[in-house]
Tab-separated table of C-alpha atoms in Angstrom:
chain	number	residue	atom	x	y	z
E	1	UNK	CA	32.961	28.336	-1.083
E	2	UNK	CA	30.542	26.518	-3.031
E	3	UNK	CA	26.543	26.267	-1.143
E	4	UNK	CA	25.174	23.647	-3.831
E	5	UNK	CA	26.110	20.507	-4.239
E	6	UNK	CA	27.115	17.700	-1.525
E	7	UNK	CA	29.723	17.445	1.135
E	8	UNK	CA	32.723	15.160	0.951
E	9	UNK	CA	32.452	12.238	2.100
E	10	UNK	CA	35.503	10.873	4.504
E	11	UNK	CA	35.952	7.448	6.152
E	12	UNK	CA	34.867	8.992	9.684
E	13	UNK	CA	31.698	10.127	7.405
E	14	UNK	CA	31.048	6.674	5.663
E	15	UNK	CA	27.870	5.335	7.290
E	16	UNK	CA	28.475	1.779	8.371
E	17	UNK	CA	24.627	0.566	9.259
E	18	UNK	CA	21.898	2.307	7.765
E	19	UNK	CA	24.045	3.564	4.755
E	20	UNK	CA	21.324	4.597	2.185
E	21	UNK	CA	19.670	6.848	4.822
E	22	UNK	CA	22.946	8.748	4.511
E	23	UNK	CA	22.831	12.521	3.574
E	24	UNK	CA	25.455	14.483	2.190
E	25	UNK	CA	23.590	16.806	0.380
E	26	UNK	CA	24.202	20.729	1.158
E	27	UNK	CA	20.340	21.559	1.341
E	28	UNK	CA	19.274	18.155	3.460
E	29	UNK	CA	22.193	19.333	5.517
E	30	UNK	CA	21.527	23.324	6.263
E	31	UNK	CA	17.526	22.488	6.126
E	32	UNK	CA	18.423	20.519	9.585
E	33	UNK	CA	20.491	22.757	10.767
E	34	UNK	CA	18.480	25.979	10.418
E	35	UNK	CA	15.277	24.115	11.746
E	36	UNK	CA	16.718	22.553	14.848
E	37	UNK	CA	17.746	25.277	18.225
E	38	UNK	CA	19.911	22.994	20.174
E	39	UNK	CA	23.157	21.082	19.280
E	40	UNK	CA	25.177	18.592	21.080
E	41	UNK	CA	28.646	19.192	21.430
E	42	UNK	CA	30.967	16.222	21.621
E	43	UNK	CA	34.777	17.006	23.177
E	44	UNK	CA	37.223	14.970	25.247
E	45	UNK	CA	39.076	16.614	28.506
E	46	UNK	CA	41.518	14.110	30.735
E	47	UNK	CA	40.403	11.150	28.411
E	48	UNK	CA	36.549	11.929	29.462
E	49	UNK	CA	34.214	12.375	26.528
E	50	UNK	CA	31.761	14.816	27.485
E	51	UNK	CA	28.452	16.249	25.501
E	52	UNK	CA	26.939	19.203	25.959
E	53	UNK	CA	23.618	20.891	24.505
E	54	UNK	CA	24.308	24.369	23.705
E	55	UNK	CA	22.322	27.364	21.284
E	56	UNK	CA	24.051	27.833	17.732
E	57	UNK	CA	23.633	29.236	14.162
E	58	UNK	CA	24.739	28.749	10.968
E	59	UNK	CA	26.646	31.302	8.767
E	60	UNK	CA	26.799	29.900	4.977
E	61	UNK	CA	29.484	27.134	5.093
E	62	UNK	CA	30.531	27.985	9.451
E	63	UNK	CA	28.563	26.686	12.180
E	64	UNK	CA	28.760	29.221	15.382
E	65	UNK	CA	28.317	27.612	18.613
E	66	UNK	CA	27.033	30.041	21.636
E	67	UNK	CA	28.699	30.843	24.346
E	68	UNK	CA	27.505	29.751	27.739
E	69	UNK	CA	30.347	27.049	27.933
E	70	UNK	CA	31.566	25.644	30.819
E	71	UNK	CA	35.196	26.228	30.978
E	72	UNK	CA	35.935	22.770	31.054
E	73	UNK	CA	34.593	22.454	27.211
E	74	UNK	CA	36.089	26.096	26.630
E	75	UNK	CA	39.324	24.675	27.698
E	76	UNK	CA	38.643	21.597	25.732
E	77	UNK	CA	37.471	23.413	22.420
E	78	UNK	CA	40.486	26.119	22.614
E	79	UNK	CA	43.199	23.693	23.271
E	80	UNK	CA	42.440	22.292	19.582
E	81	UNK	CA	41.047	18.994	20.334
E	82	UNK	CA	38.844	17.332	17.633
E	83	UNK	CA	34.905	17.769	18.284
E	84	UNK	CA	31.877	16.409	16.857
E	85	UNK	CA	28.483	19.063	16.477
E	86	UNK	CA	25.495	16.789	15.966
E	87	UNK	CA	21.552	18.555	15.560
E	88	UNK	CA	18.883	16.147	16.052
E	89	UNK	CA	15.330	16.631	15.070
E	90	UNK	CA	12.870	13.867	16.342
E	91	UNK	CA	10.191	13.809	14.076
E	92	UNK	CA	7.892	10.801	15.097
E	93	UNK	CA	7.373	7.474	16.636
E	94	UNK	CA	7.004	4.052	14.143
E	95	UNK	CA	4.844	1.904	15.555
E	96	UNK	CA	5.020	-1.515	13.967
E	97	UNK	CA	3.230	-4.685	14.712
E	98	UNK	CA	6.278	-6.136	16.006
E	99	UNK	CA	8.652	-4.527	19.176
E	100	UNK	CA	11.447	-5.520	17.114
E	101	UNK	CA	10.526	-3.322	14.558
E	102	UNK	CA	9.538	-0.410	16.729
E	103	UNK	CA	11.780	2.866	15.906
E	104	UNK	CA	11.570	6.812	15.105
E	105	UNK	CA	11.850	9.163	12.648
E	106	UNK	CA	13.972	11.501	12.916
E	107	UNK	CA	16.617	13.771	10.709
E	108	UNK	CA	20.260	14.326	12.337
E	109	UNK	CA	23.297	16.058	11.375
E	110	UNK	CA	26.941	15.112	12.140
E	111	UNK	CA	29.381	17.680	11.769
E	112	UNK	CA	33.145	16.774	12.685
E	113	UNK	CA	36.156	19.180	12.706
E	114	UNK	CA	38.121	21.277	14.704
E	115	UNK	CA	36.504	24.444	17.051
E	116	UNK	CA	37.958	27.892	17.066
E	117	UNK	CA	37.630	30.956	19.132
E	118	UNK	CA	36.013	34.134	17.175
E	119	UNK	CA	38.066	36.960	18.974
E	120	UNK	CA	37.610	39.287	15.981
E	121	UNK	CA	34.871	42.020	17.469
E	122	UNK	CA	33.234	41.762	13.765
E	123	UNK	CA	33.234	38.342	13.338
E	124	UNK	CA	31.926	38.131	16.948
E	125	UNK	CA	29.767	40.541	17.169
E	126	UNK	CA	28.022	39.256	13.356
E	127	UNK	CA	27.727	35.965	14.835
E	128	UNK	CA	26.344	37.189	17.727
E	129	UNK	CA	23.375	38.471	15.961
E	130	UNK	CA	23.327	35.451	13.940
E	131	UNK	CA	22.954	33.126	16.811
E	132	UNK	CA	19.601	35.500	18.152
E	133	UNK	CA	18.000	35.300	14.924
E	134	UNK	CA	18.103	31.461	14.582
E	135	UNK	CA	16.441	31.637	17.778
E	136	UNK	CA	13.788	33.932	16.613
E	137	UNK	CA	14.321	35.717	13.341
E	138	UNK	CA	13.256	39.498	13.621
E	139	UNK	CA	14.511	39.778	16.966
E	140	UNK	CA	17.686	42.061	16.097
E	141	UNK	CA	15.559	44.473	14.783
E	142	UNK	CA	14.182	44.997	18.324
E	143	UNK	CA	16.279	43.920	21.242
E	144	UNK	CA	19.379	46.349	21.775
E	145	UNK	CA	22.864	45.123	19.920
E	146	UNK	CA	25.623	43.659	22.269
E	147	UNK	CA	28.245	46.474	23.571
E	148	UNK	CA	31.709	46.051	24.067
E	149	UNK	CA	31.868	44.625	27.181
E	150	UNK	CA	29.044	42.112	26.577
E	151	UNK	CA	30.949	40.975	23.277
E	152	UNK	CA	33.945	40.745	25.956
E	153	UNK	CA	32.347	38.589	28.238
E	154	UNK	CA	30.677	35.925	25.333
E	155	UNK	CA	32.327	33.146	23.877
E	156	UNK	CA	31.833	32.211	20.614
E	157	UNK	CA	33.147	29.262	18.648
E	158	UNK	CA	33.100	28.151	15.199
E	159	UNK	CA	33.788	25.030	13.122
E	160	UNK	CA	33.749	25.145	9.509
E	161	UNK	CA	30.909	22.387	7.756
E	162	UNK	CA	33.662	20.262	6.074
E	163	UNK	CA	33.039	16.896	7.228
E	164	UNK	CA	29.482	16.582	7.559
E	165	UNK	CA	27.062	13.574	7.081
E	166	UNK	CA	23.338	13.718	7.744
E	167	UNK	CA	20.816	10.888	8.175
E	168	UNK	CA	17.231	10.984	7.707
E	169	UNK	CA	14.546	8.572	8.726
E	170	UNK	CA	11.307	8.973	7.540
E	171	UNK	CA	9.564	5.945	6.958
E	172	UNK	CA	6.376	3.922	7.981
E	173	UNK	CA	6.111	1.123	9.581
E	174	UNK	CA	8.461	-2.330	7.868
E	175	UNK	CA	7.242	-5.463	9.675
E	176	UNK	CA	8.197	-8.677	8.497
E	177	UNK	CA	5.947	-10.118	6.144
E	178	UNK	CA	3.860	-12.783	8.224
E	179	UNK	CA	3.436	-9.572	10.671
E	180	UNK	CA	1.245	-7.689	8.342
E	181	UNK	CA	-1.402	-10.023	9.381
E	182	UNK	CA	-1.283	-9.440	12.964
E	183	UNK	CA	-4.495	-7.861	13.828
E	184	UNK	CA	-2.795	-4.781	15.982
E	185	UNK	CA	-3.043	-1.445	14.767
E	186	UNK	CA	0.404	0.138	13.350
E	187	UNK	CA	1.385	3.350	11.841
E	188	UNK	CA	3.529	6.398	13.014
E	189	UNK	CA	2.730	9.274	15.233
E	190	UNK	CA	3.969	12.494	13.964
E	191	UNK	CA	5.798	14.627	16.806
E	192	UNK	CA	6.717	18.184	15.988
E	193	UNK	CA	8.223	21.226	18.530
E	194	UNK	CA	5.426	23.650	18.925
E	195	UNK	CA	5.313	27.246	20.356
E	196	UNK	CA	2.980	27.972	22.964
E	197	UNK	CA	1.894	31.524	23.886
E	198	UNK	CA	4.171	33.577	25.068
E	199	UNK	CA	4.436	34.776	28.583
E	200	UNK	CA	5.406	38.655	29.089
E	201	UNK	CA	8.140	39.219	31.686
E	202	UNK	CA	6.924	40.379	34.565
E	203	UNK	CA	8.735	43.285	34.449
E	204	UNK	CA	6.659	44.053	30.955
E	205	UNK	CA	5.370	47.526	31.221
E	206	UNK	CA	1.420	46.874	31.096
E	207	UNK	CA	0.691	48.987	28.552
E	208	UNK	CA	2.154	46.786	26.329
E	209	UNK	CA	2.788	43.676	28.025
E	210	UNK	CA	0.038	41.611	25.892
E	211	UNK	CA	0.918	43.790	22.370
E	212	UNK	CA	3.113	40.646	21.304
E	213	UNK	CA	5.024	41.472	18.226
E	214	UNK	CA	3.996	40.016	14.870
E	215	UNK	CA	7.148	38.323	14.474
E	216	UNK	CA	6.606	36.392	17.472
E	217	UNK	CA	3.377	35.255	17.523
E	218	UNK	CA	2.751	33.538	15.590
E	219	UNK	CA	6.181	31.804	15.987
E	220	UNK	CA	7.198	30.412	13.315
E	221	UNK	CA	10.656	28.367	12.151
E	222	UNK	CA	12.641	29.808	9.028
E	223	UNK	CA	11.879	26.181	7.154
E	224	UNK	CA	8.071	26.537	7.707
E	225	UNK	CA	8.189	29.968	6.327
E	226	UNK	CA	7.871	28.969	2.701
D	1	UNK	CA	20.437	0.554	45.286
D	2	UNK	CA	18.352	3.643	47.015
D	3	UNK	CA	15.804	5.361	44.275
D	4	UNK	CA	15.619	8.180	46.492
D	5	UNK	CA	18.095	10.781	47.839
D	6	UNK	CA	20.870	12.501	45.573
D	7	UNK	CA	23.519	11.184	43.045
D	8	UNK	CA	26.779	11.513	44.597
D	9	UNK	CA	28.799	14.571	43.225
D	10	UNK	CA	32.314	14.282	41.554
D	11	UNK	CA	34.921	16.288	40.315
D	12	UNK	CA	33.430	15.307	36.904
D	13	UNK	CA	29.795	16.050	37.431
D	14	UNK	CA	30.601	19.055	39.249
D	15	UNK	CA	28.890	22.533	36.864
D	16	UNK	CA	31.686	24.807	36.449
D	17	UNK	CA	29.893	27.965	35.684
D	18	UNK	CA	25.930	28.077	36.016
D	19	UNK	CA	26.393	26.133	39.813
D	20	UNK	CA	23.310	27.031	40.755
D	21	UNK	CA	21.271	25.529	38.400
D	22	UNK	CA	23.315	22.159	38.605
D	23	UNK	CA	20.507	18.950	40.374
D	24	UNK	CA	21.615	15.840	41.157
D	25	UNK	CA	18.282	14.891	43.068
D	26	UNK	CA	17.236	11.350	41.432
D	27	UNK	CA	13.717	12.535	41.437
D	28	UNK	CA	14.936	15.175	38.712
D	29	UNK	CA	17.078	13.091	37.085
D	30	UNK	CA	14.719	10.283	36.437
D	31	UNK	CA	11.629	13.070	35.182
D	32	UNK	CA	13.776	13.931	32.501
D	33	UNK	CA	15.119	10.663	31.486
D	34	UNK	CA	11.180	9.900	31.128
D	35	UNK	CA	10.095	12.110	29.225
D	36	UNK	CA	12.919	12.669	26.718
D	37	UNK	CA	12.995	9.932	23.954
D	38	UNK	CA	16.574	10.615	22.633
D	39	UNK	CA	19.707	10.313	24.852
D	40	UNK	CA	22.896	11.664	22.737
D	41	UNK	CA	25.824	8.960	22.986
D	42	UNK	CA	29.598	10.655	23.449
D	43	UNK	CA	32.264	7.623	22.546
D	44	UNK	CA	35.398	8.317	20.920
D	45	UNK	CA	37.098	6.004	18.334
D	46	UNK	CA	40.272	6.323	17.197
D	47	UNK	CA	40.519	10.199	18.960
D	48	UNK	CA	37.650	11.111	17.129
D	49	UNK	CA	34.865	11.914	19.542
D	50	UNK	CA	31.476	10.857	18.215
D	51	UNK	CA	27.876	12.343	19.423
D	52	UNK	CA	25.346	9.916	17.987
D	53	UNK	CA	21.121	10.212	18.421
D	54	UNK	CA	19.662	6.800	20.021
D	55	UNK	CA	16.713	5.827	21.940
D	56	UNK	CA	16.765	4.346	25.353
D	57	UNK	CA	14.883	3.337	28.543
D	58	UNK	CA	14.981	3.555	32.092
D	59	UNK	CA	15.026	0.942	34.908
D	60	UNK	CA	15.806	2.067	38.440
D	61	UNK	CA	18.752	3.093	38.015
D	62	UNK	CA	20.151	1.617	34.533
D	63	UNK	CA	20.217	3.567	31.371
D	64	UNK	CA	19.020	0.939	28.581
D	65	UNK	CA	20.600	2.138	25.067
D	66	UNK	CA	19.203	1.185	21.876
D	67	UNK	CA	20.187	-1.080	19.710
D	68	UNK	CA	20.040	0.843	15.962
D	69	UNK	CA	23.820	1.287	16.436
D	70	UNK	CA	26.633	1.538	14.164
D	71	UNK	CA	29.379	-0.839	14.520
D	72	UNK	CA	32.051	2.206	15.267
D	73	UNK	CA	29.366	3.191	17.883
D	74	UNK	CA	29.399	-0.966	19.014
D	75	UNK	CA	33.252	-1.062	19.003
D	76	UNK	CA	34.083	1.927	20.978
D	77	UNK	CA	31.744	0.837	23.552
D	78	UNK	CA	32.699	-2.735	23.862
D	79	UNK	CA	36.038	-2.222	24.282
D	80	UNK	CA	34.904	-0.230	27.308
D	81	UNK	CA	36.030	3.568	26.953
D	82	UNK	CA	34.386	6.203	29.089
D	83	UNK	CA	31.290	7.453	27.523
D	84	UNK	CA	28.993	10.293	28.159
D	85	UNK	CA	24.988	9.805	27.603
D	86	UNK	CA	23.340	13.300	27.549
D	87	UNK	CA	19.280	13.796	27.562
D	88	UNK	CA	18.075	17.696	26.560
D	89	UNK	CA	14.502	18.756	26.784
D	90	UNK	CA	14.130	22.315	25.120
D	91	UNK	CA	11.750	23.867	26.565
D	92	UNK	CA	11.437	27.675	25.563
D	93	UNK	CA	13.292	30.742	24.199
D	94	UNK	CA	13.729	33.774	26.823
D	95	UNK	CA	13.776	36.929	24.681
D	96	UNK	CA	15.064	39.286	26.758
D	97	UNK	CA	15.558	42.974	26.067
D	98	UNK	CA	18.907	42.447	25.018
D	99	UNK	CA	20.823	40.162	22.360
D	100	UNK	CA	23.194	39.335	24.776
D	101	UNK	CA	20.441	37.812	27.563
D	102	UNK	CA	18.379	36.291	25.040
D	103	UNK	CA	18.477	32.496	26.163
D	104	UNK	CA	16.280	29.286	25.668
D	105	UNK	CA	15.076	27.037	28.811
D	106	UNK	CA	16.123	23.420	28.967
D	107	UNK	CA	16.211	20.297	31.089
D	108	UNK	CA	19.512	18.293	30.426
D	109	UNK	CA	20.678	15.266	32.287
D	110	UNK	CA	24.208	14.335	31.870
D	111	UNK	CA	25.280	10.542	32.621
D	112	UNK	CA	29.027	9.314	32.334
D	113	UNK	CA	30.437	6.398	33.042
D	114	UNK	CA	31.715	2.994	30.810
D	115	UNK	CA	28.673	0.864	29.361
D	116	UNK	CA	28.382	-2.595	29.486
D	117	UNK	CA	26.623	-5.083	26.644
D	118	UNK	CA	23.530	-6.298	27.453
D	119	UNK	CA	23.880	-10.347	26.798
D	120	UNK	CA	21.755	-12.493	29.073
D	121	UNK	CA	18.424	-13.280	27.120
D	122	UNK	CA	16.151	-12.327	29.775
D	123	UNK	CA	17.923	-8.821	30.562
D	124	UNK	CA	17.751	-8.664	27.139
D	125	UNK	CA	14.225	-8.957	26.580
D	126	UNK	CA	13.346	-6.648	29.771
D	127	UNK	CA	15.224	-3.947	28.200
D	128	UNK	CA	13.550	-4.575	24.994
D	129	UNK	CA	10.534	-4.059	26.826
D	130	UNK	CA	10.991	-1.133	29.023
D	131	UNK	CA	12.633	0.565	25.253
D	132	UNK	CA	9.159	-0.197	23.737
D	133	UNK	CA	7.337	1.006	26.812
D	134	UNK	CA	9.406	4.285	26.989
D	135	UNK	CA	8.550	5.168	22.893
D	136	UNK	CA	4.641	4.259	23.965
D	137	UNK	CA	3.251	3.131	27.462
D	138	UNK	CA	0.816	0.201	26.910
D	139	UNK	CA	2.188	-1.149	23.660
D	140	UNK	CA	3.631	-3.878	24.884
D	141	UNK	CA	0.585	-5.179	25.448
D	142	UNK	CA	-0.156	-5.271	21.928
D	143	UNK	CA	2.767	-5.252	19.371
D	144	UNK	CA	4.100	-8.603	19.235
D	145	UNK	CA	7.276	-9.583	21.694
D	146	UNK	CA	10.645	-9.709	20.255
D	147	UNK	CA	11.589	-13.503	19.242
D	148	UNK	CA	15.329	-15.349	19.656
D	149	UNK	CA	16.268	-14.315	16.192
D	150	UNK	CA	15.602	-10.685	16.667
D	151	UNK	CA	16.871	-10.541	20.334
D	152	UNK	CA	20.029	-12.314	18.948
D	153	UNK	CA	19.822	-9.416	16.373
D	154	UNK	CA	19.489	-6.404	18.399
D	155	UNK	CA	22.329	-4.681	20.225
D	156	UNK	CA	21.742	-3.479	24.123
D	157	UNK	CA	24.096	-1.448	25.598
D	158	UNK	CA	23.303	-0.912	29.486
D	159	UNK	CA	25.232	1.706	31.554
D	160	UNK	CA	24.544	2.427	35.706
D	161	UNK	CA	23.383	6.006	37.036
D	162	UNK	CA	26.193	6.684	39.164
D	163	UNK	CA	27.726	10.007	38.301
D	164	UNK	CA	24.934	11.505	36.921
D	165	UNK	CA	24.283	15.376	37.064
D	166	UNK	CA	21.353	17.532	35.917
D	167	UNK	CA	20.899	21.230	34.490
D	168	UNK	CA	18.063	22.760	34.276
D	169	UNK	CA	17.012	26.410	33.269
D	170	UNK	CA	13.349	27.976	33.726
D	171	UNK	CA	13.578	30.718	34.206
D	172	UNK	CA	12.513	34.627	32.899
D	173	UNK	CA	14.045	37.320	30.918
D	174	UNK	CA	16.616	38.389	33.007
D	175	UNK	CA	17.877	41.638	31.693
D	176	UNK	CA	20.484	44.792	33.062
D	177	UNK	CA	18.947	47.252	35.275
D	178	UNK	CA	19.006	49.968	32.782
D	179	UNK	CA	17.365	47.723	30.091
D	180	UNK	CA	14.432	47.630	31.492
D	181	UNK	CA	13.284	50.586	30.304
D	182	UNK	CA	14.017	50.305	26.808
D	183	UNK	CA	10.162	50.082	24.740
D	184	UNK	CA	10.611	46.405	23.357
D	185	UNK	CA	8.758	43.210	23.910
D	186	UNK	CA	10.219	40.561	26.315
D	187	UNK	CA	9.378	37.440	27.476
D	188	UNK	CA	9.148	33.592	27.081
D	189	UNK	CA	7.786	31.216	24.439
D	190	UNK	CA	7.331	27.953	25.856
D	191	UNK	CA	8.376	24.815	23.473
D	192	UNK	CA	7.092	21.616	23.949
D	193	UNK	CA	7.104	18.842	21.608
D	194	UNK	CA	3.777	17.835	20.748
D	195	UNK	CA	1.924	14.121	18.596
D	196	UNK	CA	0.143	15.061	15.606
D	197	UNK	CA	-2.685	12.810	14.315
D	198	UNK	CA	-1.832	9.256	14.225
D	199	UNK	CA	-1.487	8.496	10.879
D	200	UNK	CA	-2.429	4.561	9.852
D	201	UNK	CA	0.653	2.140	8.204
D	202	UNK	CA	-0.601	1.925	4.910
D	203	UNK	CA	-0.851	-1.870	4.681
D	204	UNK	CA	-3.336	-2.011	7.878
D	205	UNK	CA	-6.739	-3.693	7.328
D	206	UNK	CA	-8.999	-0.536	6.402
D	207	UNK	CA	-11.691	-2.084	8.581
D	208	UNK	CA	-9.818	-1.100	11.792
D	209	UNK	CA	-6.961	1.735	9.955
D	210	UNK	CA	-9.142	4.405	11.551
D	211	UNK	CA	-9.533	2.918	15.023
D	212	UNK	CA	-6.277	3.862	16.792
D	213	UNK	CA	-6.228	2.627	20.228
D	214	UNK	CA	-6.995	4.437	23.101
D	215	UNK	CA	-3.282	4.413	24.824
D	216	UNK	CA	-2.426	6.350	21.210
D	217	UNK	CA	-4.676	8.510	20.885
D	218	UNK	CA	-4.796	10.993	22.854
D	219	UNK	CA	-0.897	10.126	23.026
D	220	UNK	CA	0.396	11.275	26.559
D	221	UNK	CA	4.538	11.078	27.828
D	222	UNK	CA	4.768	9.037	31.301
D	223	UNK	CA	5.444	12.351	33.154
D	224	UNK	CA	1.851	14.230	31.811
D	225	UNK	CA	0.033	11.811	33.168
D	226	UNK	CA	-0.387	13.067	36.547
C-alpha cells in the first residue's frame, strides 16, 4: 500500500463547487486527519441519515473509529451499509467588507467506504492503543493496556482510506472590486483548539496530583511537533 | 412556538446507550447551537450518505444553513430526503488511568428532520443576517448588506427544531475500583477553541489596517459574554 502520492479520485469524490480547493493529496489528507480528535460519522438506518461525532485514529492507509457507538449506528455500520467519515478543522473566520463575502477557513476530510468490525484481539487491541495515542501521544506508556474483557466489551470499526477527498480553505478576504474601497475594516481571525491546564482527578493521590507529566503539559498535537 | 420547556422525545432522538447524558431542554440545545460555528450536514444521494462541514445560524427555533453548498448537497436536499444536522463542541480529553476509560468531553446537538429552501427575499436576507451575526456579533453593523444579485446567488436551506436531541459529556476520569491505585497521572485537559490576533486583509488602507474594531478584538462567542 503505497503512503505517497494522491488518492483516486471517483465521481462521488469529484468536487462540484469549489473544485480547485480540492485535495487528494496523501500528506494534505493524513496531516488533517492526525491533527483533528473528533470525526463525524455519516450512516443511514430505516431510511434516516444519522451523524454522529465519535474519537478515532489513523493506522497508515485504515481509519479506526472508537467505540462508544450507539447500537443503532453499530447495527447500521455492521449490517454493511455505505458510510461517509468526514474530520473538520475550523481554522478561522474571513471577514470581508461585504456579508456576501463573509466565510471561514477551514481544512476537511471526506472519507467514503464501507465500515467493518475489528474482532481480531490483535488488530483490536493495536488499534486500541492507536486510538489513545491520537488523543494524547505518550499516554500508552503510562495508563494500564486494555485486558480481555475490556477489549470484549469495545467496539472498534475500520474503513480503509480509498475514496477520500479533502478541501482546504485558507484564504483572506475576496471582496468584489468596488468593495475594496469601503472604509470597514476586513481581514481574518485566526481560531485554533487550545489546551488549557489540566485538572487532576480528584481521586489524584496528592503527592502527585500537581506532578503533571511532561508529555502532557505542555500538550501538544503530533502536527505542531515539528 | 414555546422557546422554553423541552423538545419532544421520539423513537429517533431517543440515546440508545449513554441515556443519561441524553438533554433535550431547549435552553441546552440552543447554548450549543450558539456557540458552535459548524453544523455537519447528513443527506444521502444516490445511497451514498454524505457528511458535509457548513456554517449556519439560529432563529428561535429554525436552523439557518449556509449557502457554500455543493449542488449534490442542493439536490439531495431539495428533493426533500430526511437529513440529519449535527453540532459538536470538543471540549477536553479525560485521561483516565486506563486505555480503556480514556475519553474526551463534548457538547453535541443532533437535529433531524427534512429542510426546506429558503426563497422569499426578506427570509432570505434575515437569514443572511443572523449567518453573519452568528460568525461575528456586531458586524452587521458594518460589513456591507447582501444586494439582489448576491441574495439571488446564495443558497439558504432552513430546517425546524422539532426532533432535536442533545449529548453532552463533562465529566472526570472515571476509572475501575482497583485502578485507582495504580501510580499514574489522571485527569482532564480542557479544549476550547480560542481567536488569535486579528490579522488585517492585505488590501486595507494602512491608515486604519491596525485599528480592528472593538466587537473584534477582544473577539468573544455569544455564550461568553455573560
Amino acid at each position: 500500500m503505497p503512503h505517497k502520492g494522491s488518492y483516486e479520485v471517483t465521481s462521488k469524490t469529484t468536487l462540484k463547487r469549489y473544485a480547485k480547493r480540492a485535495e487528494y493529496d496523501r500528506a494534505v489528507v493524513h496531516a488533517i486527519l492526525d491533527e483533528a480528535f473528533v470525526c463525524h460519522i455519516g450512516f443511514v438506518a430505516d431510511g434516516q441519515p444519522y451523524v454522529i461525532p465519535t474519537g478515532y485514529a489513523r493506522d497508515g492507509e485504515v481509519l479506526y473509529l472508537h467505540g462508544s457507538v450507539g447500537s443503532r449506528m453499530l447495527r447500521a455500520l455492521e449490517s454493511g451499509g455505505d458510510i461517509c467519515v468526514t474530520v473538520t478543522l475550523l481554522d478561522g473566520l474571513v471577514l470581508a467588507r461585504s456579508q456576501f463575502n463573509t466565510d471561514m477557513n477551514y481544512r476537511c476530510v471526506v472519507v467514503l467506504g464501507k465500515a467493518r468490525s475489528v474482532r481480531d484481539p490483535e488488530e483490536k487491541a493495536a488499534a486500541l492503543l492507536k486510538l489513545t495515542e491520537h488523543i494524547i501521544p505518550g499516554r500508552t506508556q503510562h495508563a494500564r493496556a486494555a485486558n480481555d474483557r475490556e477489549l470484549s466489551q469495545t467496539a472498534v470499526l475500520a474503513i480503509d482510506l480509498n475514496e477520500v477527498s479533502a478541501k482546504v480553505s485558507d484564504k483572506n478576504t475576496n471582496d468584489d472590486d468596488e468593495d475594496y474601497a469601503l472604509p470597514i475594516w476586513a481581514g481574518r481571525v485566526p481560531l485554533k483548539l487550545v489546551p488549557g491546564t489540566p485538572v487532576p482527578d480528584p481521586r489524584l493521590d496528592p503527592a502527585y496530583a500537581d506532578d503533571i507529566p511532561e508529555y502532557i503539559l505542555p500538550y501538544r498535537r503530533p502536527t505542531e511537533k515539528a
